[in-house]
Structures are given as structure tokens and as C-alpha cells.
mmCIF file of C-alpha atoms in Angstrom:
data_model
loop_
_atom_site.group_PDB
_atom_site.id
_atom_site.type_symbol
_atom_site.label_atom_id
_atom_site.label_comp_id
_atom_site.label_asym_id
_atom_site.label_seq_id
_atom_site.Cartn_x
_atom_site.Cartn_y
_atom_site.Cartn_z
ATOM 1 C CA MET A 1 109.007 4.192 82.271
ATOM 2 C CA ALA A 2 106.041 2.164 80.927
ATOM 3 C CA THR A 3 102.485 3.226 81.701
ATOM 4 C CA GLN A 4 101.943 0.302 84.018
ATOM 5 C CA ASP A 5 104.775 1.636 86.215
ATOM 6 C CA PHE A 6 102.627 4.647 87.234
ATOM 7 C CA PRO A 7 100.470 3.378 90.101
ATOM 8 C CA SER A 8 97.009 4.844 90.688
ATOM 9 C CA VAL A 9 97.023 7.479 93.441
ATOM 10 C CA SER A 10 94.279 8.654 95.816
ATOM 11 C CA VAL A 11 94.820 12.044 97.461
ATOM 12 C CA VAL A 12 92.668 12.581 100.524
ATOM 13 C CA ILE A 13 92.325 16.198 101.602
ATOM 14 C CA PRO A 14 90.756 16.758 105.050
ATOM 15 C CA SER A 15 89.333 20.310 104.975
ATOM 16 C CA TRP A 16 87.973 22.870 107.341
ATOM 17 C CA ASN A 17 87.690 26.616 106.523
ATOM 18 C CA GLN A 18 90.848 26.837 104.372
ATOM 19 C CA GLY A 19 89.024 28.261 101.366
ATOM 20 C CA ARG A 20 91.730 30.821 100.787
ATOM 21 C CA PHE A 21 94.210 28.007 100.222
ATOM 22 C CA ILE A 22 92.389 24.954 98.919
ATOM 23 C CA ASP A 23 92.175 26.061 95.241
ATOM 24 C CA ARG A 24 95.974 26.063 95.209
ATOM 25 C CA THR A 25 96.105 22.560 96.739
ATOM 26 C CA LEU A 26 93.709 21.209 94.123
ATOM 27 C CA LEU A 27 95.473 22.845 91.146
ATOM 28 C CA SER A 28 98.754 21.451 92.302
ATOM 29 C CA ILE A 29 97.294 17.980 91.885
ATOM 30 C CA LEU A 30 95.256 18.539 88.744
ATOM 31 C CA LYS A 31 98.200 20.101 86.957
ATOM 32 C CA GLN A 32 100.613 17.247 87.652
ATOM 33 C CA ASP A 33 102.175 15.661 84.552
ATOM 34 C CA TYR A 34 101.324 12.120 85.608
ATOM 35 C CA PRO A 35 100.220 9.355 83.277
ATOM 36 C CA GLY A 36 98.638 7.255 86.076
ATOM 37 C CA THR A 37 95.168 7.728 87.548
ATOM 38 C CA ILE A 38 94.797 10.414 90.239
ATOM 39 C CA GLU A 39 91.761 10.395 92.461
ATOM 40 C CA ILE A 40 91.088 13.493 94.571
ATOM 41 C CA ILE A 41 88.886 13.098 97.632
ATOM 42 C CA VAL A 42 88.057 16.207 99.685
ATOM 43 C CA SER A 43 86.569 15.426 103.102
ATOM 44 C CA ASP A 44 85.266 18.747 104.314
ATOM 45 C CA GLY A 45 83.950 19.177 107.827
ATOM 46 C CA GLY A 46 81.195 21.658 106.942
ATOM 47 C CA SER A 47 83.239 24.724 106.173
ATOM 48 C CA THR A 48 81.515 28.086 106.501
ATOM 49 C CA ASP A 49 83.901 30.078 104.382
ATOM 50 C CA GLU A 50 84.333 29.925 100.569
ATOM 51 C CA THR A 51 85.552 26.313 100.513
ATOM 52 C CA VAL A 52 82.329 24.790 99.187
ATOM 53 C CA ASP A 53 82.132 27.318 96.358
ATOM 54 C CA VAL A 54 85.709 26.391 95.360
ATOM 55 C CA LEU A 55 84.874 22.674 95.368
ATOM 56 C CA LYS A 56 81.710 23.125 93.351
ATOM 57 C CA LYS A 57 83.542 24.667 90.368
ATOM 58 C CA TYR A 58 85.553 21.465 89.815
ATOM 59 C CA GLY A 59 82.490 19.347 89.191
ATOM 60 C CA GLU A 60 83.222 15.685 88.653
ATOM 61 C CA ARG A 61 87.001 16.133 88.782
ATOM 62 C CA LEU A 62 86.741 15.671 92.544
ATOM 63 C CA ILE A 63 84.979 13.404 94.998
ATOM 64 C CA TRP A 64 83.906 15.661 97.850
ATOM 65 C CA TRP A 65 81.348 16.291 100.519
ATOM 66 C CA SER A 66 80.856 18.957 103.222
ATOM 67 C CA ALA A 67 79.341 17.774 106.461
ATOM 68 C CA ARG A 68 80.179 18.066 110.090
ATOM 69 C CA ASP A 69 82.790 15.612 111.356
ATOM 70 C CA LYS A 70 84.706 14.852 114.479
ATOM 71 C CA GLY A 71 88.020 16.463 113.373
ATOM 72 C CA PHE A 72 91.131 15.589 111.395
ATOM 73 C CA VAL A 73 91.276 11.819 111.971
ATOM 74 C CA ASP A 74 87.529 11.380 111.270
ATOM 75 C CA ALA A 75 87.858 13.418 108.081
ATOM 76 C CA VAL A 76 90.821 11.344 106.853
ATOM 77 C CA THR A 77 89.147 8.053 107.808
ATOM 78 C CA LYS A 78 86.014 8.981 105.795
ATOM 79 C CA GLY A 79 88.152 10.007 102.846
ATOM 80 C CA VAL A 80 90.318 6.880 102.916
ATOM 81 C CA ALA A 81 87.171 4.726 102.933
ATOM 82 C CA ARG A 82 86.424 6.108 99.516
ATOM 83 C CA ALA A 83 89.919 5.736 98.113
ATOM 84 C CA THR A 84 90.691 3.193 95.393
ATOM 85 C CA GLY A 85 94.266 4.030 94.455
ATOM 86 C CA GLU A 86 97.279 1.720 95.081
ATOM 87 C CA ILE A 87 99.083 4.699 96.580
ATOM 88 C CA LEU A 88 97.565 6.994 99.237
ATOM 89 C CA ALA A 89 98.474 10.572 100.043
ATOM 90 C CA ILE A 90 97.022 12.769 102.792
ATOM 91 C CA GLN A 91 97.348 16.366 101.782
ATOM 92 C CA SER A 92 96.372 19.350 103.976
ATOM 93 C CA SER A 93 94.004 21.864 102.423
ATOM 94 C CA ASP A 94 96.518 24.691 102.973
ATOM 95 C CA ASP A 95 99.635 22.848 101.592
ATOM 96 C CA TYR A 96 100.337 21.879 98.050
ATOM 97 C CA TYR A 97 102.515 19.805 95.641
ATOM 98 C CA LEU A 98 105.397 20.853 93.472
ATOM 99 C CA PRO A 99 105.620 19.981 89.754
ATOM 100 C CA GLY A 100 106.801 16.399 89.080
ATOM 101 C CA ALA A 101 105.969 15.215 92.618
ATOM 102 C CA PHE A 102 103.853 12.293 91.452
ATOM 103 C CA ARG A 103 106.338 11.153 88.802
ATOM 104 C CA ALA A 104 109.093 11.296 91.477
ATOM 105 C CA MET A 105 106.929 9.180 93.737
ATOM 106 C CA ALA A 106 106.320 6.549 91.052
ATOM 107 C CA ALA A 107 110.071 6.384 90.262
ATOM 108 C CA ALA A 108 110.862 6.055 93.928
ATOM 109 C CA PHE A 109 108.590 3.061 94.483
ATOM 110 C CA GLN A 110 110.212 1.484 91.452
ATOM 111 C CA ARG A 111 113.656 2.187 92.885
ATOM 112 C CA TYR A 112 112.661 0.973 96.376
ATOM 113 C CA PRO A 113 110.054 -1.720 95.680
ATOM 114 C CA GLN A 114 110.099 -2.946 99.275
ATOM 115 C CA ALA A 115 109.387 0.488 100.774
ATOM 116 C CA SER A 116 106.039 0.871 102.552
ATOM 117 C CA PHE A 117 106.050 4.650 101.887
ATOM 118 C CA VAL A 118 108.236 7.355 100.361
ATOM 119 C CA SER A 119 108.693 10.935 101.483
ATOM 120 C CA GLY A 120 110.517 13.854 99.833
ATOM 121 C CA GLY A 121 111.693 17.315 100.393
ATOM 122 C CA GLU A 122 109.650 20.358 101.342
ATOM 123 C CA TYR A 123 109.750 24.132 101.357
ATOM 124 C CA ALA A 124 108.041 26.089 104.203
ATOM 125 C CA ILE A 125 106.576 29.485 103.321
ATOM 126 C CA ASP A 126 104.922 32.350 105.109
ATOM 127 C CA LEU A 127 101.741 33.990 104.126
ATOM 128 C CA GLN A 128 103.584 36.342 101.754
ATOM 129 C CA GLY A 129 105.026 33.335 99.980
ATOM 130 C CA ASN A 130 108.579 33.812 101.242
ATOM 131 C CA VAL A 131 110.606 30.636 101.704
ATOM 132 C CA LEU A 132 111.527 30.368 105.383
ATOM 133 C CA SER A 133 113.189 26.973 105.279
ATOM 134 C CA SER A 134 113.696 23.854 103.229
ATOM 135 C CA SER A 135 114.300 20.232 104.152
ATOM 136 C CA SER A 136 115.349 17.169 102.197
ATOM 137 C CA PRO A 137 116.181 14.239 104.480
ATOM 138 C CA ALA A 138 117.880 11.081 103.088
ATOM 139 C CA GLY A 139 117.990 7.425 103.807
ATOM 140 C CA GLU A 140 115.670 4.753 105.156
ATOM 141 C CA ILE A 141 112.707 5.700 107.404
ATOM 142 C CA THR A 142 112.384 3.456 110.522
ATOM 143 C CA PRO A 143 110.678 3.890 113.845
ATOM 144 C CA ARG A 144 113.992 5.007 115.340
ATOM 145 C CA THR A 145 114.631 7.672 112.674
ATOM 146 C CA ILE A 146 111.181 9.075 113.120
ATOM 147 C CA LEU A 147 111.665 9.448 116.897
ATOM 148 C CA PHE A 148 115.325 10.705 116.900
ATOM 149 C CA GLN A 149 116.057 12.139 113.501
ATOM 150 C CA THR A 150 113.342 13.475 111.088
ATOM 151 C CA ILE A 151 109.617 13.193 110.970
ATOM 152 C CA PRO A 152 108.268 12.496 107.456
ATOM 153 C CA PRO A 153 106.211 15.557 106.372
ATOM 154 C CA GLN A 154 102.614 14.507 105.717
ATOM 155 C CA HIS A 155 102.318 16.825 102.770
ATOM 156 C CA ALA A 156 105.328 15.228 100.991
ATOM 157 C CA THR A 157 104.594 11.543 101.777
ATOM 158 C CA PHE A 158 102.995 8.790 99.704
ATOM 159 C CA VAL A 159 102.159 5.417 101.285
ATOM 160 C CA LYS A 160 101.096 2.126 99.751
ATOM 161 C CA ARG A 161 97.461 1.845 100.652
ATOM 162 C CA ARG A 162 97.701 -1.773 101.779
ATOM 163 C CA PHE A 163 100.214 -0.772 104.515
ATOM 164 C CA PHE A 164 97.977 2.123 105.600
ATOM 165 C CA GLU A 165 95.023 -0.201 105.871
ATOM 166 C CA GLU A 166 97.039 -2.922 107.642
ATOM 167 C CA THR A 167 97.577 -0.511 110.567
ATOM 168 C CA GLY A 168 93.870 0.169 110.765
ATOM 169 C CA GLY A 169 94.299 3.752 109.651
ATOM 170 C CA MET A 170 94.750 6.860 111.742
ATOM 171 C CA ARG A 171 93.993 6.711 115.494
ATOM 172 C CA ARG A 172 91.781 9.224 117.302
ATOM 173 C CA GLU A 173 93.623 8.527 120.585
ATOM 174 C CA VAL A 174 96.552 10.552 119.217
ATOM 175 C CA ASP A 175 94.583 13.062 117.104
ATOM 176 C CA MET A 176 97.200 15.840 117.387
ATOM 177 C CA CYS A 177 100.000 13.742 115.957
ATOM 178 C CA ALA A 178 97.888 11.216 114.033
ATOM 179 C CA ASP A 179 99.929 11.588 110.837
ATOM 180 C CA ILE A 180 103.251 11.007 112.715
ATOM 181 C CA ASP A 181 101.695 8.035 114.459
ATOM 182 C CA GLN A 182 100.534 6.686 111.077
ATOM 183 C CA TRP A 183 104.088 6.764 109.559
ATOM 184 C CA TYR A 184 105.515 5.443 112.819
ATOM 185 C CA ARG A 185 103.277 2.360 112.763
ATOM 186 C CA VAL A 186 103.728 1.762 109.055
ATOM 187 C CA ALA A 187 107.538 1.935 109.525
ATOM 188 C CA HIS A 188 107.201 -0.938 112.030
ATOM 189 C CA LEU A 189 105.671 -3.072 109.284
ATOM 190 C CA ALA A 190 108.199 -2.167 106.571
ATOM 191 C CA PRO A 191 110.666 0.711 106.321
ATOM 192 C CA GLY A 192 109.920 3.776 104.236
ATOM 193 C CA HIS A 193 112.478 5.750 102.227
ATOM 194 C CA TYR A 194 113.314 9.415 101.744
ATOM 195 C CA ILE A 195 113.942 10.643 98.230
ATOM 196 C CA PRO A 196 115.951 13.791 97.253
ATOM 197 C CA GLU A 197 113.271 15.459 95.110
ATOM 198 C CA MET A 198 111.392 18.416 96.523
ATOM 199 C CA LEU A 199 107.754 17.326 96.556
ATOM 200 C CA ALA A 200 105.660 19.805 98.400
ATOM 201 C CA VAL A 201 105.203 23.219 100.082
ATOM 202 C CA TYR A 202 104.164 23.689 103.687
ATOM 203 C CA GLN A 203 102.123 26.782 104.415
ATOM 204 C CA LEU A 204 102.820 28.394 107.802
ATOM 205 C CA HIS A 205 100.130 30.485 109.322
ATOM 206 C CA PRO A 206 98.937 31.415 112.884
ATOM 207 C CA ASP A 207 95.884 29.186 112.902
ATOM 208 C CA GLN A 208 97.774 25.847 112.617
ATOM 209 C CA ARG A 209 97.398 23.126 115.226
ATOM 210 C CA THR A 210 101.209 23.162 115.513
ATOM 211 C CA VAL A 211 101.091 26.676 116.887
ATOM 212 C CA THR A 212 97.927 26.570 118.996
ATOM 213 C CA SER A 213 97.722 23.157 120.692
ATOM 214 C CA ASP A 214 99.083 22.016 124.028
ATOM 215 C CA LYS A 215 98.415 18.353 123.167
ATOM 216 C CA TRP A 216 101.524 17.627 121.162
ATOM 217 C CA PHE A 217 103.736 16.325 124.001
ATOM 218 C CA PRO A 218 101.171 14.062 125.647
ATOM 219 C CA ASN A 219 99.984 12.759 122.257
ATOM 220 C CA LEU A 220 103.548 11.888 121.148
ATOM 221 C CA VAL A 221 104.170 10.019 124.355
ATOM 222 C CA LYS A 222 100.860 8.194 123.945
ATOM 223 C CA MET A 223 101.896 7.234 120.386
ATOM 224 C CA VAL A 224 105.029 5.481 121.660
ATOM 225 C CA GLU A 225 103.316 3.846 124.647
ATOM 226 C CA LEU A 226 100.415 2.507 122.562
ATOM 227 C CA CYS A 227 102.770 1.025 119.964
ATOM 228 C CA GLU A 228 104.911 -0.629 122.716
ATOM 229 C CA GLN A 229 101.759 -2.157 124.214
ATOM 230 C CA GLU A 230 100.696 -3.741 120.955
ATOM 231 C CA PRO A 231 102.796 -6.876 120.180
ATOM 232 C CA ARG A 232 103.005 -6.469 116.412
ATOM 233 C CA TYR A 233 104.728 -3.114 116.964
ATOM 234 C CA GLY A 234 106.314 -3.551 120.405
ATOM 235 C CA GLU A 235 108.082 -6.762 119.456
ATOM 236 C CA LYS A 236 109.817 -5.011 116.557
ATOM 237 C CA PHE A 237 110.912 -1.784 118.258
ATOM 238 C CA ARG A 238 111.009 -0.658 121.873
ATOM 239 C CA LEU A 239 112.802 2.175 123.604
ATOM 240 C CA THR A 240 115.302 1.575 126.367
ATOM 241 C CA ALA A 241 114.700 3.435 129.685
ATOM 242 C CA GLU A 242 117.581 5.811 128.763
ATOM 243 C CA GLU A 243 116.188 6.530 125.299
ATOM 244 C CA ARG A 244 112.760 7.160 126.777
ATOM 245 C CA ARG A 245 114.072 9.659 129.379
ATOM 246 C CA ASN A 246 115.998 11.575 126.702
ATOM 247 C CA LEU A 247 113.193 11.550 124.133
ATOM 248 C CA TYR A 248 110.419 12.607 126.493
ATOM 249 C CA THR A 249 112.498 15.413 128.006
ATOM 250 C CA TYR A 250 113.363 16.648 124.559
ATOM 251 C CA TRP A 251 109.727 16.534 123.390
ATOM 252 C CA GLU A 252 108.366 18.210 126.539
ATOM 253 C CA ILE A 253 110.688 21.227 126.254
ATOM 254 C CA ASN A 254 110.457 21.455 122.450
ATOM 255 C CA TRP A 255 106.668 21.291 122.112
ATOM 256 C CA THR A 256 105.967 23.436 125.125
ATOM 257 C CA GLY A 257 108.368 26.029 123.757
ATOM 258 C CA LYS A 258 106.724 26.079 120.343
ATOM 259 C CA ARG A 259 103.521 27.152 122.044
ATOM 260 C CA ASP A 260 104.999 29.254 124.886
ATOM 261 C CA MET A 261 108.751 29.691 125.520
ATOM 262 C CA ALA A 262 108.097 31.198 128.982
ATOM 263 C CA ALA A 263 106.319 27.948 129.984
ATOM 264 C CA ALA A 264 109.168 25.800 128.599
ATOM 265 C CA ARG A 265 111.913 27.733 130.463
ATOM 266 C CA PRO A 266 111.203 26.412 134.016
ATOM 267 C CA ILE A 267 110.975 22.868 132.646
ATOM 268 C CA ALA A 268 114.430 23.214 131.102
ATOM 269 C CA PHE A 269 115.829 24.804 134.240
ATOM 270 C CA SER A 270 114.612 21.860 136.313
ATOM 271 C CA LYS A 271 116.700 19.503 134.091
ATOM 272 C CA LEU A 272 119.951 21.464 134.439
ATOM 273 C CA PRO A 273 121.227 19.563 137.587
ATOM 274 C CA GLY A 274 121.290 16.310 135.613
ATOM 275 C CA LEU A 275 122.430 17.930 132.362
ATOM 276 C CA LEU A 276 125.453 15.706 131.721
ATOM 277 C CA GLY A 277 123.301 12.613 131.978
ATOM 278 C CA TYR A 278 121.365 13.455 128.830
ATOM 279 C CA SER A 279 122.245 12.804 125.260
ATOM 280 C CA PRO A 280 123.834 15.629 123.154
ATOM 281 C CA ARG A 281 120.542 16.393 121.382
ATOM 282 C CA THR A 282 118.562 16.673 124.674
ATOM 283 C CA ARG A 283 121.379 18.700 126.291
ATOM 284 C CA ARG A 284 121.115 21.208 123.416
ATOM 285 C CA MET A 285 117.453 21.463 123.879
ATOM 286 C CA ILE A 286 117.756 22.045 127.645
ATOM 287 C CA LEU A 287 120.443 24.688 127.260
ATOM 288 C CA GLY A 288 118.678 26.356 124.355
ATOM 289 C CA ALA A 289 115.531 26.894 126.460
ATOM 290 C CA SER A 290 117.282 27.846 129.750
ATOM 291 C CA ILE A 291 120.808 29.228 129.739
ATOM 292 C CA ASN A 292 121.092 30.601 126.215
ATOM 293 C CA PRO A 293 118.319 33.227 126.611
ATOM 294 C CA LEU A 294 120.039 34.527 129.759
ATOM 295 C CA LEU A 295 123.415 34.722 128.038
ATOM 296 C CA LYS A 296 121.882 36.680 125.182
ATOM 297 C CA LYS A 297 120.747 39.310 127.716
ATOM 298 C CA LEU A 298 124.104 39.527 129.471
ATOM 299 C CA LEU A 299 126.543 39.382 126.531
ATOM 300 C CA PRO A 300 126.882 41.562 123.422
ATOM 301 C CA ILE A 301 124.248 40.665 120.876
ATOM 302 C CA ASN A 302 126.926 40.301 118.155
ATOM 303 C CA LEU A 303 128.099 37.058 119.759
ATOM 304 C CA PHE A 304 124.735 35.448 119.201
ATOM 305 C CA ARG A 305 123.877 36.871 115.842
ATOM 306 C CA PRO A 306 123.549 33.793 113.550
ATOM 307 C CA VAL A 307 125.574 33.588 110.424
ATOM 308 C CA ARG A 308 123.083 34.322 107.658
ATOM 309 C CA PRO A 309 122.908 31.533 105.080
ATOM 310 C CA ALA A 310 123.609 32.499 101.500
ATOM 311 C CA GLY A 311 119.892 31.907 100.891
ATOM 312 C CA ILE A 312 117.710 28.996 100.062
ATOM 313 C CA ALA A 313 118.944 27.252 96.984
ATOM 314 C CA ALA A 314 116.981 28.127 93.895
ATOM 315 C CA GLY A 315 114.122 25.689 93.394
ATOM 316 C CA PRO A 316 111.143 25.394 91.134
ATOM 317 C CA ASP A 317 108.631 28.216 90.738
ATOM 318 C CA LEU A 318 106.524 27.882 93.845
ATOM 319 C CA ASN A 319 103.660 29.603 92.093
ATOM 320 C CA TRP A 320 103.720 27.078 89.230
ATOM 321 C CA TRP A 321 100.132 26.046 89.936
ATOM 322 C CA GLN A 322 98.914 29.489 88.742
ATOM 323 C CA HIS A 323 100.245 29.038 85.193
#
């Protein structure tokens, strides 16, 4: 691949009190074997932990500031305003890239020149560094696949900056799912594409918004409704009444359950009378939150013990950034 085939990349890192992780994030970018230009922009919201000390040690290798902001969307927006790269990545200050991620991204855009963005595989780890899961979706990314199949992981996604800017950037109205909303709107303009390479690692920990917020369900609904109200999106993709009923039911139970399964259970029970009228995916969600827990109490536990997978396939050294 010729040098000119490696587009310039701007990585925007919104940051807030993740000093114990951010050094790893930065090193996973700085240690990439990538011939093109990489610009790192850290938009820190005034962290009170060791974050600023970590940033200071990198000197001019970063563009960074630490000042109070209005949250995730505001931090990203300020960072993107400084970005100059052809390709834009939004990386969390607690997640990080795998070796070869940027080369894989460049090759993907060459392979799929019409793609608005590309997204790769990910590993999810706990605080001890154990791999809890891995995911590597395939195929084209459209508004429909985002809603009904797989959501592109922010930490493993690269978007052409012109498409990001064409949407107007992230929206505060859907702050909780602003990254999902971003890919959803970009996919209306031009499809994205999944690639098989494992690109990033997702750090699970108790302080994440995914765990603590009750805004996921209403924000996701607002995401869909706002897009359908705006002609440039709504004229390209719109849910049917049946799809809407299935999707919103699935989301309500799923995202309530992630925060508090006891709160999700009565919602699921209320859907049981009309169970057969739902899609297979939504039926599984309803049963999983209502009947299955009761059966586990009544029947021998052996019947519900999952078959243990042989283990996550061997991947790259997840501590590669330390070497």
C-alpha cells in the first residue's frame, strides 16, 4: 500500500476522571505502526484525579485541555472542532486500540471506498484484564442493522470526517446514546461496513454510564423519532408500526434490566398476554426477563447451566501497549 493510501486520522478522546486508564488509551494510539498522520485530541472535562498529570508528560504529542464542560457530547464536539484528519475516531478514555487497528482501518476504506465508516471487532475485559466476551460482526451497516442486529462499538469505529460533519455532529438531545445516534444518522447518508479484524478493547467497570443510567431507553426512542421527523433521514428509512412496537418493547425490557432486573420483570410480565404477536427476538427478551427466572427456581439448576464455551479464541496480546 502506498503512503498516500494511509489517510490522516484524528482521535478525539473525551475524558473525565479516568486517569487510571487513559495512559493505556494514549499508548495504544502512539504505538500504532501506521505510516499516516495521527492526531490525538484529549478533551478533558476538568478531571480531579491523576488525568492531567498523565497528559502533561506527553507534551506536544497531544492536543489537550482540561476545563469544565457539559458532558460527553460537549467534550466530543469541542474535540472534533479541533480535528484536521480525513478520518475521525472517538475513543473513550478507558478503552484502547489493538495493534494494527489503524492499518486495518486504512485497508478497509480502500476495500470499501463508498463506506461512510468502518467498524471492527472488540474484546470486553473486566478490571482484572480477563476477557469476558468478544464480538466481530460482518457485513454492511445500515440504519436497520443498527436497530435490529448489532450496534457499531464506538471504540472500534472510524468515520470519514466529512460524513460526521454533514450530520452536524453529536446531539445533546440524546446524550446517553449519542454515539449510537451518530452512527445511525451517518448510516442514513451512506452505509458503513464491518471488518473482521479485532480493533479495540472495551473496559468494563462499575462506573460506566451503561450500568448506572436510566436514560438509555428514552434516549434510544428519541433517537429514532428525531430521525424520522427530519426529512433527510426519515425519507430514507422509517419503521413500520409493527417494527416500532417490537423494537421499543425489546429496548424497554433490555435497558431496564441492565440497570435493575427486578424493575424489568413486571414490564416483561405485562407483555406476556400478547407474546405470540411479537417477533422472535422480542419474545425471547420477554421470556428471558419473566418466565425463565421462575423456571430456574422451580427446576433443577442443571437444566439451565449453560454449556461453557471452549474459551475465547486466542487473540493478540491485550497488554501489547506496555511493551
